Coordinates of C-alpha atoms in Angstrom, one line a residue:
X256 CA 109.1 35.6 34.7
X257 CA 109.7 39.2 35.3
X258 CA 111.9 40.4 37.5
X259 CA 111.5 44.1 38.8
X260 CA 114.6 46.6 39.0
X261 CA 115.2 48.2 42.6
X262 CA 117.7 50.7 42.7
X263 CA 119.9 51.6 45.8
X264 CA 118.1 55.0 46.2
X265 CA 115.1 53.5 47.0
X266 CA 115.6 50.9 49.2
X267 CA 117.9 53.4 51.1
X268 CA 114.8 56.0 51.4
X269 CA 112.7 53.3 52.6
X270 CA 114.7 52.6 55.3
X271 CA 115.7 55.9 56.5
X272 CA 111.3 56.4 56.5
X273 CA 111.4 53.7 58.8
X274 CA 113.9 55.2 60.8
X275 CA 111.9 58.1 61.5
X276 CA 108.7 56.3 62.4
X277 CA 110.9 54.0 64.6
X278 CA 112.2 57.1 66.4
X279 CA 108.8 58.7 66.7
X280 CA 107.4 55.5 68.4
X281 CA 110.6 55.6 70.8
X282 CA 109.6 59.2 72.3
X283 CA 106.4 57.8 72.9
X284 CA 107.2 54.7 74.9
X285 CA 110.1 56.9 76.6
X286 CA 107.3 58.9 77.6
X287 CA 105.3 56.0 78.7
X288 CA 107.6 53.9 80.5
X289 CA 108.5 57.2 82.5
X290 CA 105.2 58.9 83.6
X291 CA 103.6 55.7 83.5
X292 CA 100.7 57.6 81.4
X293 CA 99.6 57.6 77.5
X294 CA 101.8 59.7 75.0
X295 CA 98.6 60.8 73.3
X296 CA 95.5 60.8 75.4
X297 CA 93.2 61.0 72.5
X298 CA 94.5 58.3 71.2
X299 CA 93.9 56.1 74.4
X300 CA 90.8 57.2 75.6
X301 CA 88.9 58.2 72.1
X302 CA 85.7 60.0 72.4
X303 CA 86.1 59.5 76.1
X304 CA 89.1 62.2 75.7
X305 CA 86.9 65.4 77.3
X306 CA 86.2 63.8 80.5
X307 CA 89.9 63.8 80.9
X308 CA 90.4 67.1 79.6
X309 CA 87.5 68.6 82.1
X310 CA 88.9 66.9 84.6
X311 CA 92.6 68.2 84.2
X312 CA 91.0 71.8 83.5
X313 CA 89.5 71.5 86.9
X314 CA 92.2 70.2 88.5
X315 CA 94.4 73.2 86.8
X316 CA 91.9 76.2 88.3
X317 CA 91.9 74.5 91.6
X318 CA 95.9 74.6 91.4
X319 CA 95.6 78.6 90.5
X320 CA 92.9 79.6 93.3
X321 CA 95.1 77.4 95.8
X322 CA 98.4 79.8 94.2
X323 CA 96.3 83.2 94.7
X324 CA 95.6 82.0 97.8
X325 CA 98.9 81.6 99.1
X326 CA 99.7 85.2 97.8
X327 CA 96.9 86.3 100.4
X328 CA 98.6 84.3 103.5
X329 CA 101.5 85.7 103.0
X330 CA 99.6 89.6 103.4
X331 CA 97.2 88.2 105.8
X332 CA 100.6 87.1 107.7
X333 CA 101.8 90.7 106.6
X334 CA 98.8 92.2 108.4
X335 CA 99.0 90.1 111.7
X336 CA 102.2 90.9 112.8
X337 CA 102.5 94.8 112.3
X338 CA 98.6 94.7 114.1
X339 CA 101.3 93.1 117.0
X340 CA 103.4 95.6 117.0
X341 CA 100.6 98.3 116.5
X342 CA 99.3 96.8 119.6
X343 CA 102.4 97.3 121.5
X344 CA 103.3 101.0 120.4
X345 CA 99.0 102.0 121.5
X346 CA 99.8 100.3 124.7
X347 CA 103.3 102.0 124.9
X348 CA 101.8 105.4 124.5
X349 CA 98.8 104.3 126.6
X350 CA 101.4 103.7 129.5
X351 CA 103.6 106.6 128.9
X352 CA 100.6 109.4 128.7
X353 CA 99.6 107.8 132.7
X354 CA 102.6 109.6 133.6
X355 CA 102.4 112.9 135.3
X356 CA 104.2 115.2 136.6
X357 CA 108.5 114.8 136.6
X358 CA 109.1 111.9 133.6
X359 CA 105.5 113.2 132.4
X360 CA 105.4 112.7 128.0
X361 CA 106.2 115.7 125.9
X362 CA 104.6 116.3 122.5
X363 CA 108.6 115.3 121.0
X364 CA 107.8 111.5 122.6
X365 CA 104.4 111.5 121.0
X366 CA 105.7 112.6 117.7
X367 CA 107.9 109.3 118.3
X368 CA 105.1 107.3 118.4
X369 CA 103.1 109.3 115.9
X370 CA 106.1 108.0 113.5
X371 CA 105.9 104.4 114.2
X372 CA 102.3 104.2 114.5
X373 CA 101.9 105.5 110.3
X374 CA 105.2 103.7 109.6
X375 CA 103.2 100.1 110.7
X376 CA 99.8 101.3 109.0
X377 CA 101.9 101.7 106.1
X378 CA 103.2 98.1 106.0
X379 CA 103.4 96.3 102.5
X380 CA 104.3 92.9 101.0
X381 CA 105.4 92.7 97.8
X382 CA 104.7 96.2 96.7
X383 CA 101.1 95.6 98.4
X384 CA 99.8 97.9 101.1
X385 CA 98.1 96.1 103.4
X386 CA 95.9 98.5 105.1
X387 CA 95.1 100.6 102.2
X388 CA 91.7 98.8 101.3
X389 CA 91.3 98.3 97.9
X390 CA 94.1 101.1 96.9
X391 CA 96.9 98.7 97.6
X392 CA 99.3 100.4 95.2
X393 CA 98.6 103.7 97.7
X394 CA 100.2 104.8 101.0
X395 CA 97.1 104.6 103.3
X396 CA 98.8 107.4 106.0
X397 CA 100.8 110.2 105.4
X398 CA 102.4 112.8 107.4
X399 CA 99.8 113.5 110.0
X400 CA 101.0 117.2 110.8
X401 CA 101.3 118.1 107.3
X402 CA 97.5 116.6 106.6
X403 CA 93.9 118.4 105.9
X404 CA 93.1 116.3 109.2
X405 CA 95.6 118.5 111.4
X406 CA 94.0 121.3 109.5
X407 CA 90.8 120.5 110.6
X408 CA 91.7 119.9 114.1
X409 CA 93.3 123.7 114.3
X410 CA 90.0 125.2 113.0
X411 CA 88.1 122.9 115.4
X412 CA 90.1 124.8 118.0
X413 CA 89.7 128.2 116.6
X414 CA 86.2 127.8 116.4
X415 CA 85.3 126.8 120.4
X416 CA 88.1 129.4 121.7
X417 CA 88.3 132.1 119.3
X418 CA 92.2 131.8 118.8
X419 CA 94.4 129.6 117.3
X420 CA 97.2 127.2 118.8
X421 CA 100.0 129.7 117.8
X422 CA 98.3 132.4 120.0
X423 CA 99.2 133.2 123.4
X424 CA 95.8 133.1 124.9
X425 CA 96.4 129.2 125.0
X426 CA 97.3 129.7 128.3
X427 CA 94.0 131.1 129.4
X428 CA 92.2 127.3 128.6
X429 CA 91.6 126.0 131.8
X430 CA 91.8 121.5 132.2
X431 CA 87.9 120.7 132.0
X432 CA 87.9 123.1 128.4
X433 CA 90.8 121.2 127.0
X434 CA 89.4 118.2 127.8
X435 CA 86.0 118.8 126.6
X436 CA 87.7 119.9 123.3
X437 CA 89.4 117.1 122.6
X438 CA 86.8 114.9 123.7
X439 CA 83.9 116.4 122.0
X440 CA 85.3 118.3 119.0
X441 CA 88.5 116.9 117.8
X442 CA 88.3 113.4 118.4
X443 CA 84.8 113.1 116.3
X444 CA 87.0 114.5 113.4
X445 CA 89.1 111.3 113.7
X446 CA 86.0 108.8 114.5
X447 CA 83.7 110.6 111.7
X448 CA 84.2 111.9 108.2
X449 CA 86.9 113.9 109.3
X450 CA 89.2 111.1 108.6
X451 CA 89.2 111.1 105.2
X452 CA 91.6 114.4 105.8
X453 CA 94.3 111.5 106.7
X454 CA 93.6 108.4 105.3
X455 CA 93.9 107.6 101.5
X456 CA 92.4 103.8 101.9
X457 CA 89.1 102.8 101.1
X458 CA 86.6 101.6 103.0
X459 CA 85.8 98.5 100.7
X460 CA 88.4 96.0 101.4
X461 CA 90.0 93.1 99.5
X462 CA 87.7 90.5 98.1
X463 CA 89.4 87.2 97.3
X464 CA 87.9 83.9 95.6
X465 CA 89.3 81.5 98.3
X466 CA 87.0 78.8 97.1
X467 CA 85.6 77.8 93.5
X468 CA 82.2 79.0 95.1
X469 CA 83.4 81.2 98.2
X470 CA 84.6 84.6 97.8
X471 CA 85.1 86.0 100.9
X472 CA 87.2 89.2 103.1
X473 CA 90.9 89.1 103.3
X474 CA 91.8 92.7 104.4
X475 CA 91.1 95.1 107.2
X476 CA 92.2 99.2 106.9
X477 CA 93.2 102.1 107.8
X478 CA 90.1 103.3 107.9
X479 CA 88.9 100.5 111.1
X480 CA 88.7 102.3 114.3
X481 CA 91.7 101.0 115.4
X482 CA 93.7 103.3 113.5
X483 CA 91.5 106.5 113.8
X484 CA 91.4 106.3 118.0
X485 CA 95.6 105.6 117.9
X486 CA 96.1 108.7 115.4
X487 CA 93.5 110.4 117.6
X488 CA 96.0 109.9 121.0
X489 CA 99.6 110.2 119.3
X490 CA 98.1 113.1 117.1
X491 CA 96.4 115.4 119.2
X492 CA 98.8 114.6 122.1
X493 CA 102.0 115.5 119.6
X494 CA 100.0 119.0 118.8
X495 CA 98.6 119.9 122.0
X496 CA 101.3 119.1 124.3
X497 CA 103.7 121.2 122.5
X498 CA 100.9 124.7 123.2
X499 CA 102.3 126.9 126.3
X500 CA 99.6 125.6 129.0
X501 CA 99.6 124.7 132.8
X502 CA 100.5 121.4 134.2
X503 CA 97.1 120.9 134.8
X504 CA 96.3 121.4 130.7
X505 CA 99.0 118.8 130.3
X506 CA 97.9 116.4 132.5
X507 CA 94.3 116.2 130.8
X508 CA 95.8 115.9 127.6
X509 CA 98.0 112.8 128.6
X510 CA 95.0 111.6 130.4
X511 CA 93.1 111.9 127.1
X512 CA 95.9 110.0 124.9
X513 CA 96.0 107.5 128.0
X514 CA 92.5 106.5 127.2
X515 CA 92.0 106.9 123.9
X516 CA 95.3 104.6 123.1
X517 CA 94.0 102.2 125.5
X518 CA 90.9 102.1 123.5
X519 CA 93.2 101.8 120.2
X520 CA 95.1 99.1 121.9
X521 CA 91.5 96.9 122.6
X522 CA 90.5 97.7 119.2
X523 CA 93.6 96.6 117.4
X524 CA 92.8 93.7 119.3
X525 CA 89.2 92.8 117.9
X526 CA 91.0 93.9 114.3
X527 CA 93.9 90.8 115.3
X528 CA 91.1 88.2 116.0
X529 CA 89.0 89.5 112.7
X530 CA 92.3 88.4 111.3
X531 CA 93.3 85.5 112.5
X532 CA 89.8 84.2 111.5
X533 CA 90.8 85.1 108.0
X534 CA 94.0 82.7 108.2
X535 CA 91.6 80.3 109.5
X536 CA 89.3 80.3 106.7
X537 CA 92.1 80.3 104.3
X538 CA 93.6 77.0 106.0
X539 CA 90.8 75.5 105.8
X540 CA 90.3 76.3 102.3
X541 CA 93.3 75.4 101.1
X542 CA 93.1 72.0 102.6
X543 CA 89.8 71.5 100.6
X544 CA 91.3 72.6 97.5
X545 CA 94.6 70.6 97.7
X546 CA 92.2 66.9 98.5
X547 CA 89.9 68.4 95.4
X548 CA 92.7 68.9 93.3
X549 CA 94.4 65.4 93.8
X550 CA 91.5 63.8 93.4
X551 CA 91.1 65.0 90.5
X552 CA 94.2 64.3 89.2
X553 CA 94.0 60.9 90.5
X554 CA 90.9 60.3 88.5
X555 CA 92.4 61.9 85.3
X556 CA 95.5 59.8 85.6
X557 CA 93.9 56.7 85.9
X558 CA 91.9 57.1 82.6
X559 CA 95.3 57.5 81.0
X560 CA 97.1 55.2 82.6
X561 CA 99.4 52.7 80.8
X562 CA 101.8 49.5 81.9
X563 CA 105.1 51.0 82.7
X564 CA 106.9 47.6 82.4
X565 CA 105.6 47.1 79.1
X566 CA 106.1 50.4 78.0
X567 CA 109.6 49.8 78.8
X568 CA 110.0 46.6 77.2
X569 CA 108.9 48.0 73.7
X570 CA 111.1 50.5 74.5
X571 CA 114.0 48.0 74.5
X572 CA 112.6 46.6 71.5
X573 CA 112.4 49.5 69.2
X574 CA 115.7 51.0 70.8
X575 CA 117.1 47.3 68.9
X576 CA 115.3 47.7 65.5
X577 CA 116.4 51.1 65.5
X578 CA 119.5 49.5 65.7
X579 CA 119.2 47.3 63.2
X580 CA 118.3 49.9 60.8
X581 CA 120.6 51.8 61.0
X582 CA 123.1 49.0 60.0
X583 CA 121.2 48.0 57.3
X584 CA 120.9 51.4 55.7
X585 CA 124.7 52.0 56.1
X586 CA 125.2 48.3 54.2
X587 CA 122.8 49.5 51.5
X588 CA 124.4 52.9 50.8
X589 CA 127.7 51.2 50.5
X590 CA 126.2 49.1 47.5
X591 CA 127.2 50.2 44.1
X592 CA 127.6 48.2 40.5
X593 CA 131.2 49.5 40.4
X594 CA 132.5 47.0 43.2
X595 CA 131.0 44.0 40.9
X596 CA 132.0 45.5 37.1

């Protein structure tokens, strides 16, 4: 008979390798018992592995366009509200320029409203201008009386009269010129090309992929008439009612910001339901994509799947031959020849 020799290093090693596979199968059914789902999904599902993999992928983009999306409630939401209180300040100034007479509107109370009115077409969230088209990162209105716009109105002026604002002879334009001015020269600067002199926004807005297969609008600007008619009343109004004319002159002015902000006011209405359709759209999207997306999910989790109470019960039982090993490698690492010589 032979007998083979087994020394203490050995059996030790063999027992400390089946410590670590032990340990390695205990993450996995931890895992398992937990999520109720395979450690490995290759190994469960085998070639089968890329339907789950697609389906997860899916499920992941879905996830992201629903996140962007979010982002683009929040500006759309942006967007809504200063339109509200764009609204308000046009119909403000719409009410105030009805005035006449005593309590009549001086060009200092339009440069009020001439403040507040770029202050809310300069709204942002989160660093994003809202009105500035695709130029989000720039400020779609600056100063009005500092821009190639007021420029343009002052040679407008030059040019029908023969002298500038600054000139004394202002006081020699009768109502019906003033109001044929404004009505026919210097508000076509603000409704036509001329507004490029003030706004920086483009006229392409924001684009956004709402849907896997819908990419649709998600902005308005500063370039929507809205904006040009209530620069056009709190503009001209802050630069002509500060010239040295009549009552009379005055009175046409105001009655030109009266109308023209009135018109700002109705537009800045269309531009609120433009939005609000938007918000609409983006509901409803994001309801599709959050059914899509659990379904998916629900279809990838079922291919992986596992028995949570049996995960948990091998759990137990490695958790005891774990146990068990280690005891026994302690006993053999104790052994030596010495305690028997």
């Amino acid at each position: 008979m032979r007998v083979s020799g087994a020394s203490t290093y050995s059996l030790a090693n063999s027992l400390r390798t089946t410590l670590i596979n032990t340990q390695a199968k205990i993450e996995k059914a931890n895992v398992e018992a937990v999520t109720g789902k395979a450690a490995d999904a290759a190994e469960k599902l085998g070639a089968t592995v890329h339907r789950y993999r697609y389906l997860m992928r899916q499920s992941e983009r879905l996830d992201s366009i629903s996140t962007a999306n979010s982002l683009t409630v929040g500006r759309l939401s942006a967007s809504q509200a200063a339109l509200g209180s764009f609204a308000s300040t046009t119909q403000a100034l719409s009410a105030a320029a009805h005035i006449e007479g005593i309590g009549a509107v001086s060009s200092g109370n339009m440069k009020d409203y001439l403040t507040q009115l770029t202050s809310l077409a300069n709204t942002s969230q989160q660093g994003v201008h809202v009105f500035a088209g695709i130029n989000t990162d720039v400020t779609p209105i600056p100063d009005y009386e500092t821009s190639q716009l007021a420029a343009d109105v002052e040679a407008a002026f030059t040019a029908r009269f023969g002298f500038g604002t600054a000139d004394p002879s202002v006081s020699t334009v009768s109502a019906a010129d003033m109001t044929n001015f404004l009505q026919n020269d210097a508000l076509p600067l603000f409704t036509g090309a001329g507004w490029s002199g003030l706004s920086r926004a483009t006229n392409e807005g924001i684009q956004s992929r709402i849907l896997p297969t819908e990419i649709t609008p998600t902005s308005v600007g500063t370039n929507e008439n809205a904006f040009r008619l209530a620069f056009a009343a709190a503009g001209l109004g802050a630069t002509f009612l500060n010239l040295n004319v009549d009552e009379g002159v005055g009175d046409a002015i105001r009655g030109f910001v009266h109308r023209t902000a009135a018109n700002a006011t109705a537009e800045t209405t269309l531009l609120q339901g433009e939005i609000g359709r938007m918000e609409e759209r983006l509901k409803n999207a994001q309801d599709r994509l959050s059914q899509q997306s659990s379904l998916m999910q629900e279809f990838a989790d079922e291919m992986v799947a596992v028995d949570p109470y049996e995960a948990a019960t091998r759990l137990k039982n490695l958790i005891q031959q774990l146990e068990t090993s280690y005891t026994l490698t302690g006993r053999v690492q104790n052994l030596s020849l010495l305690k028997y010589i």
